Tab-separated table of C-alpha atoms in Angstrom:
chain	number	residue	atom	x	y	z
A	1	MET	CA	-8.217	-22.644	1.272
A	2	MET	CA	-8.538	-19.081	-0.050
A	3	TYR	CA	-12.258	-19.094	0.780
A	4	LEU	CA	-11.497	-20.040	4.378
A	5	ARG	CA	-8.768	-17.392	4.674
A	6	LYS	CA	-11.093	-14.626	3.562
A	7	LYS	CA	-13.993	-15.829	5.680
A	8	LEU	CA	-11.659	-15.700	8.676
A	9	PHE	CA	-10.690	-12.149	7.628
A	10	LEU	CA	-14.321	-11.063	7.558
A	11	PHE	CA	-15.009	-12.709	10.912
A	12	LEU	CA	-12.100	-11.023	12.660
A	13	LEU	CA	-12.432	-7.823	10.586
A	14	PHE	CA	-8.813	-6.809	11.193
A	15	PRO	CA	-6.584	-9.855	11.768
A	16	ALA	CA	-3.309	-9.505	13.635
A	17	VAL	CA	-0.146	-9.400	11.559
A	18	VAL	CA	2.375	-11.877	12.917
A	19	ASN	CA	5.461	-11.140	10.789
A	20	ALA	CA	6.718	-8.185	12.848
A	21	ALA	CA	8.147	-7.139	16.211
A	22	VAL	CA	6.340	-4.371	18.104
A	23	VAL	CA	8.237	-1.082	18.514
A	24	ASP	CA	7.604	0.986	21.629
A	25	PHE	CA	6.639	4.615	20.987
A	26	THR	CA	4.886	7.608	22.487
A	27	ILE	CA	2.072	9.580	20.849
A	28	ALA	CA	2.236	13.355	20.447
A	29	PRO	CA	-1.025	14.697	18.954
A	30	GLN	CA	-1.238	18.077	17.247
A	31	LYS	CA	-4.522	19.946	17.586
A	32	PRO	CA	-7.260	19.078	16.697
A	33	TRP	CA	-6.162	15.487	17.451
A	34	ARG	CA	-7.333	14.190	20.861
A	35	LYS	CA	-5.915	11.179	22.655
A	36	ILE	CA	-8.777	9.027	23.944
A	37	GLU	CA	-6.830	6.108	25.375
A	38	GLU	CA	-3.646	4.182	24.696
A	39	ARG	CA	-3.203	3.756	20.916
A	40	THR	CA	-6.578	5.443	20.237
A	41	CYS	CA	-7.087	9.038	19.069
A	42	SER	CA	-9.826	11.051	17.400
A	43	VAL	CA	-9.745	14.009	15.032
A	44	GLU	CA	-12.180	16.474	13.484
A	45	PHE	CA	-10.735	18.115	10.371
A	46	SER	CA	-12.300	20.652	8.019
A	47	GLY	CA	-10.437	19.194	5.046
A	48	LYS	CA	-8.725	22.548	4.421
A	49	GLY	CA	-5.401	23.989	5.473
A	50	PRO	CA	-2.297	22.194	6.804
A	51	HIS	CA	-2.522	18.540	7.783
A	52	PRO	CA	-2.787	18.047	11.557
A	53	TYR	CA	-0.190	15.411	12.477
A	54	LEU	CA	-0.488	12.624	15.006
A	55	TRP	CA	3.178	11.994	15.790
A	56	LEU	CA	4.606	8.629	16.783
A	57	ARG	CA	7.962	9.021	18.499
A	58	PRO	CA	9.769	5.658	18.760
A	59	LYS	CA	12.103	5.059	21.677
A	60	THR	CA	14.656	3.225	19.515
A	61	LEU	CA	15.059	2.432	15.817
A	62	LYS	CA	17.556	0.189	14.045
A	63	PRO	CA	19.584	1.188	10.971
A	64	ASP	CA	18.838	-0.371	7.587
A	65	THR	CA	15.517	-1.739	8.847
A	66	CYS	CA	11.989	-1.866	7.443
A	67	TYR	CA	9.110	-0.665	9.615
A	68	ARG	CA	5.355	-0.892	9.199
A	69	LEU	CA	2.975	1.755	10.527
A	70	SER	CA	-0.612	0.517	10.688
A	71	PHE	CA	-3.902	1.648	12.175
A	72	GLU	CA	-7.673	1.300	11.823
A	73	ALA	CA	-10.125	4.099	11.064
A	74	GLU	CA	-13.359	3.433	12.923
A	75	ARG	CA	-15.782	4.982	10.417
A	76	GLY	CA	-13.797	5.524	7.233
A	77	ALA	CA	-15.092	9.102	7.251
A	78	LEU	CA	-11.757	10.749	6.423
A	79	PRO	CA	-8.937	9.820	4.035
A	80	PHE	CA	-5.614	9.245	5.835
A	81	ALA	CA	-1.941	8.943	4.949
A	82	ALA	CA	1.405	8.674	6.792
A	83	LEU	CA	4.990	9.930	6.657
A	84	ILE	CA	8.443	9.561	8.186
A	85	ARG	CA	10.460	12.513	9.472
A	86	GLU	CA	14.135	11.736	8.989
A	87	LYS	CA	17.456	13.521	8.797
A	88	ILE	CA	18.993	13.594	5.310
A	89	GLY	CA	22.489	14.986	5.592
A	90	THR	CA	22.085	18.083	7.755
A	91	GLU	CA	18.387	18.675	6.998
A	92	TRP	CA	15.213	17.211	8.437
A	93	LYS	CA	12.732	16.121	5.766
A	94	HIS	CA	9.267	14.577	5.567
A	95	ARG	CA	8.784	11.617	3.254
A	96	GLY	CA	5.281	10.267	2.882
A	97	TYR	CA	2.045	10.196	0.924
A	98	ALA	CA	-0.613	12.632	-0.227
A	99	ASP	CA	-3.265	10.360	-1.713
A	100	ASP	CA	-5.980	7.911	-0.754
A	101	LEU	CA	-8.811	6.038	-2.467
A	102	GLN	CA	-12.465	6.502	-1.571
A	103	LEU	CA	-14.031	3.338	-0.135
A	104	PRO	CA	-17.574	2.497	0.937
A	105	ALA	CA	-18.303	3.833	4.423
A	106	GLY	CA	-17.288	1.648	7.335
A	107	PRO	CA	-14.193	0.542	9.256
A	108	ARG	CA	-10.960	0.814	7.305
A	109	ARG	CA	-7.436	-0.519	7.739
A	110	TYR	CA	-4.178	1.176	6.678
A	111	SER	CA	-0.575	-0.083	6.381
A	112	PHE	CA	2.535	1.890	5.393
A	113	TYR	CA	6.102	0.644	4.979
A	114	PHE	CA	9.184	2.780	5.621
A	115	ARG	CA	12.849	1.852	5.491
A	116	VAL	CA	15.024	3.627	8.033
A	117	ALA	CA	18.579	3.897	6.711
A	118	GLU	CA	20.412	5.724	9.521
A	119	PRO	CA	18.079	6.734	12.354
A	120	ALA	CA	18.979	9.950	14.148
A	121	PRO	CA	17.558	11.189	17.451
A	122	GLY	CA	14.270	12.771	16.447
A	123	THR	CA	13.395	10.347	13.653
A	124	SER	CA	9.629	9.894	13.935
A	125	PHE	CA	6.459	8.961	12.087
A	126	ALA	CA	3.084	10.632	11.678
A	127	LEU	CA	-0.372	9.836	10.388
A	128	TYR	CA	-2.712	12.575	9.225
A	129	PRO	CA	-6.033	13.264	7.456
A	130	LEU	CA	-5.836	14.489	3.876
A	131	THR	CA	-7.465	17.576	2.427
A	132	GLY	CA	-10.947	17.109	1.024
A	133	ASP	CA	-14.514	17.296	2.279
A	134	GLY	CA	-13.532	17.051	5.942
A	135	GLY	CA	-15.178	15.139	8.761
A	136	SER	CA	-14.317	13.320	11.967
A	137	ASP	CA	-13.044	9.847	12.784
A	138	THR	CA	-11.407	7.769	15.479
A	139	ILE	CA	-8.119	5.938	14.901
A	140	ARG	CA	-7.567	2.724	16.838
A	141	ASN	CA	-4.910	0.055	17.246
A	142	ILE	CA	-2.034	2.299	16.161
A	143	GLN	CA	1.027	0.107	15.715
A	144	LEU	CA	4.644	0.591	14.713
A	145	GLU	CA	6.460	-2.656	13.974
A	146	GLU	CA	9.813	-3.843	12.731
A	147	VAL	CA	9.176	-6.272	9.875
A	148	THR	CA	11.020	-9.470	10.743
A	149	ASP	CA	9.452	-12.051	8.426
A	150	PHE	CA	9.044	-11.102	4.773
A	151	ARG	CA	7.769	-14.542	3.725
A	152	THR	CA	4.172	-13.939	4.788
A	153	ASN	CA	1.855	-11.650	2.853
A	154	LEU	CA	2.913	-7.997	3.205
A	155	LEU	CA	-0.307	-6.616	1.668
A	156	PRO	CA	-3.160	-7.321	4.107
A	157	GLU	CA	-5.284	-4.659	2.356
A	158	GLY	CA	-4.995	-6.635	-0.892
A	159	GLU	CA	-8.273	-8.292	0.084
A	160	PHE	CA	-9.980	-4.939	-0.803
A	161	GLU	CA	-12.639	-5.512	1.857
A	162	ASN	CA	-11.755	-2.862	4.456
A	163	GLY	CA	-8.843	-1.109	2.780
A	164	THR	CA	-6.911	-0.933	-0.465
A	165	ALA	CA	-3.419	-1.889	-1.631
A	166	LEU	CA	-3.625	0.023	-4.952
A	167	TRP	CA	-4.309	3.622	-5.982
A	168	PRO	CA	-4.765	5.436	-9.336
A	169	ARG	CA	-1.386	5.879	-11.040
A	170	HIS	CA	-2.305	9.406	-12.178
A	171	ARG	CA	-5.021	11.860	-11.209
A	172	LYS	CA	-6.678	11.463	-14.598
A	173	PHE	CA	-7.471	7.847	-13.637
A	174	ALA	CA	-9.140	8.794	-10.347
A	175	ASP	CA	-12.687	8.302	-11.641
A	176	ARG	CA	-11.783	4.992	-13.308
A	177	VAL	CA	-10.565	3.131	-10.202
A	178	ALA	CA	-12.824	2.115	-7.324
A	179	ILE	CA	-13.467	-0.457	-4.629
A	180	ALA	CA	-16.901	-1.870	-5.392
A	181	ASP	CA	-19.177	-4.796	-4.641
A	182	SER	CA	-18.121	-7.833	-6.632
A	183	PRO	CA	-20.762	-10.533	-6.095
A	184	GLY	CA	-19.240	-12.794	-8.740
A	185	PHE	CA	-16.035	-13.390	-6.752
A	186	PHE	CA	-16.109	-16.426	-4.497
A	187	CYS	CA	-14.163	-14.752	-1.668
A	188	GLY	CA	-15.535	-11.735	0.133
A	189	VAL	CA	-17.782	-8.908	-1.010
A	190	ARG	CA	-15.581	-6.256	-2.678
A	191	SER	CA	-12.878	-6.093	-5.335
A	192	LEU	CA	-10.838	-3.400	-7.095
A	193	ARG	CA	-12.447	-2.192	-10.329
A	194	MET	CA	-10.386	-0.652	-13.178
A	195	GLU	CA	-12.138	0.957	-16.139
A	196	ARG	CA	-10.316	1.592	-19.424
A	197	LYS	CA	-11.738	4.004	-21.978
A	198	ALA	CA	-11.402	3.260	-25.692
A	199	GLY	CA	-8.211	4.747	-27.091
A	200	ASP	CA	-6.705	5.221	-23.636
A	201	MET	CA	-5.056	3.210	-20.868
A	202	VAL	CA	-5.509	3.009	-17.092
A	203	ALA	CA	-3.083	2.120	-14.316
A	204	VAL	CA	-2.933	1.632	-10.554
A	205	ILE	CA	0.072	1.635	-8.228
A	206	SER	CA	0.914	0.410	-4.739
A	207	ARG	CA	2.687	2.310	-2.004
A	208	ASP	CA	6.289	1.441	-1.137
A	209	LEU	CA	6.918	-2.234	-0.378
A	210	PRO	CA	10.037	-3.975	0.939
A	211	ALA	CA	12.340	-5.229	-1.841
A	212	LEU	CA	15.515	-6.842	-0.516
A	213	PRO	CA	18.266	-7.586	-3.067
A	214	GLY	CA	18.948	-11.308	-3.194
A	215	LYS	CA	15.370	-12.214	-2.194
A	216	THR	CA	12.688	-13.458	-4.587
A	217	ALA	CA	9.521	-11.392	-4.806
A	218	THR	CA	6.280	-13.350	-5.250
A	219	ILE	CA	3.108	-11.609	-6.426
A	220	ARG	CA	-0.250	-13.393	-6.499
A	221	PHE	CA	-3.639	-12.006	-7.499
A	222	TRP	CA	-6.965	-12.890	-9.094
A	223	ALA	CA	-8.438	-11.029	-12.069
A	224	ARG	CA	-11.344	-11.113	-14.503
A	225	THR	CA	-12.930	-8.930	-17.196
A	226	GLU	CA	-16.566	-8.043	-17.683
A	227	ARG	CA	-16.337	-8.885	-21.381
A	228	GLY	CA	-13.802	-10.525	-23.640
A	229	THR	CA	-10.066	-10.978	-23.078
A	230	ILE	CA	-7.961	-7.957	-22.131
A	231	PRO	CA	-4.151	-7.815	-21.881
A	232	GLY	CA	-2.738	-6.605	-18.577
A	233	ILE	CA	0.767	-5.716	-17.440
A	234	LEU	CA	2.304	-6.012	-13.973
A	235	TYR	CA	5.361	-3.842	-13.307
A	236	LEU	CA	7.816	-4.154	-10.446
A	237	ASP	CA	9.105	-0.594	-10.309
A	238	PHE	CA	12.297	0.141	-8.362
A	239	PHE	CA	12.208	3.902	-8.968
A	240	ARG	CA	13.381	6.052	-6.034
A	241	PRO	CA	13.320	9.873	-6.109
A	242	LYS	CA	16.884	10.075	-4.798
A	243	TYR	CA	18.228	8.383	-7.932
A	244	GLY	CA	15.662	9.471	-10.516
A	245	TYR	CA	15.320	7.335	-13.618
A	246	ARG	CA	19.048	6.810	-14.151
A	247	ASN	CA	19.567	3.064	-14.658
A	248	HIS	CA	15.961	2.613	-13.617
A	249	LEU	CA	15.190	-1.059	-12.928
A	250	VAL	CA	11.721	-2.227	-13.975
A	251	ARG	CA	10.517	-5.815	-14.343
A	252	LYS	CA	7.519	-6.356	-16.617
A	253	PHE	CA	5.067	-9.301	-16.648
A	254	GLY	CA	2.277	-9.611	-19.200
A	255	PHE	CA	-0.926	-11.572	-18.621
A	256	GLN	CA	-4.297	-12.126	-20.286
A	257	VAL	CA	-7.433	-11.353	-18.268
A	258	GLU	CA	-10.501	-13.421	-19.186
A	259	PRO	CA	-14.204	-13.213	-18.214
A	260	ASP	CA	-13.821	-15.906	-15.538
A	261	TRP	CA	-11.843	-15.287	-12.373
A	262	LYS	CA	-8.307	-16.606	-12.726
A	263	GLU	CA	-5.335	-16.631	-10.347
A	264	PHE	CA	-1.941	-15.360	-11.491
A	265	THR	CA	1.444	-15.867	-9.816
A	266	PHE	CA	4.705	-14.143	-10.780
A	267	ARG	CA	8.148	-14.432	-9.193
A	268	TYR	CA	11.201	-12.238	-9.627
A	269	PRO	CA	14.658	-12.695	-8.056
A	270	ILE	CA	15.633	-9.167	-7.029
A	271	PRO	CA	19.173	-8.568	-8.313
A	272	GLU	CA	22.038	-7.564	-6.056
A	273	GLU	CA	23.641	-5.297	-8.680
A	274	VAL	CA	23.497	-2.136	-6.577
A	275	ASN	CA	26.324	-0.520	-8.547
A	276	ARG	CA	24.355	-0.975	-11.771
A	277	TYR	CA	20.969	-0.097	-10.260
A	278	PRO	CA	21.697	2.277	-7.348
A	279	ALA	CA	18.030	2.543	-6.325
A	280	LEU	CA	18.238	-1.088	-5.162
A	281	SER	CA	20.121	0.214	-2.140
A	282	GLU	CA	16.848	1.778	-0.934
A	283	LYS	CA	15.343	-1.746	-0.703
A	284	MET	CA	11.849	-0.651	-1.749
A	285	LEU	CA	9.640	-0.995	-4.826
A	286	ARG	CA	6.119	-0.308	-6.004
A	287	LEU	CA	3.765	-2.564	-7.930
A	288	GLN	CA	1.905	-1.205	-10.931
A	289	PHE	CA	-0.976	-2.776	-12.866
A	290	HIS	CA	-1.667	-1.379	-16.345
A	291	LEU	CA	-4.405	-1.976	-18.885
A	292	PRO	CA	-2.680	-0.791	-22.086
A	293	GLN	CA	-4.381	1.381	-24.659
A	294	GLY	CA	-7.090	-0.465	-26.581
A	295	ASP	CA	-9.729	0.177	-29.213
A	296	ARG	CA	-12.720	-0.456	-26.904
A	297	ASP	CA	-13.898	0.196	-23.376
A	298	ALA	CA	-12.964	-2.478	-20.851
A	299	VAL	CA	-13.483	-3.241	-17.167
A	300	VAL	CA	-11.097	-5.448	-15.177
A	301	TRP	CA	-11.515	-6.581	-11.569
A	302	LEU	CA	-8.606	-7.451	-9.229
A	303	ASP	CA	-8.731	-9.231	-5.881
A	304	ASN	CA	-6.697	-11.165	-3.287
A	305	LEU	CA	-3.449	-9.373	-4.145
A	306	GLU	CA	-0.501	-10.758	-2.144
A	307	TYR	CA	3.178	-9.807	-2.045
A	308	SER	CA	6.000	-11.571	-0.192
A	309	LEU	CA	9.783	-12.101	-0.249
A	310	GLU	CA	11.549	-15.436	0.094
């Protein structure tokens, strides 16, 4: 079944996501962005200076609702990220991302989740190229959707074929995490590679994902080592900047990674104790995968990462 799913993914390249309702919006490009046609824009960016924003201005937004911003980069020549502009109290603030992971050249897919608490007139979203070497690319199939069904996989880039669902947890791990050819895996061509140095650890982290109190989170993935058995740790991290680490809810799952590919499944009923864990009110979490400190070098591969709520 998994083999057929991934073959279908490769055939369609970017399959449609069916667990969301389309939100109508207008596009407002900042120079040097150029609108080519509906939902398609191009940009040439030097990689230096302020990010040029491609603004998405929705006609209507609902309170206490999760939205997904997604798009496809035609060439994968530039790293991209996204943000939400929202009113916090009396001030307008940007909340988004400033990182990406280098992938082999070619088409690339991106997905970002944002929860809108109390939308105000002017609440909007933007995608933008990140600083770096610079280049040019074309963005297609720009979509803004209200997530309506959390039971289907919310991490389409967890296939690691034309995108990624995980990034280095710290900058010092940047050269130890990569998307690379993985001919030993029976589904697809690429997997996520994590390299641990002797005496050190390595970790990767997802972007924000929906986490609704009272729902059960299900995480599935495949993993293997290049040699021996290595312990791994999966964290469900409910940290939110607004609340800091006060009463910080974290759920930890340990697992043993072996030389042969093996599937792992973990489930966690998200508590409704908002008074005890105030960050639960934000209804978002991040996944983290850690290879704890060990006495020898180790390489672990991850693939077919899925996340859903039931």
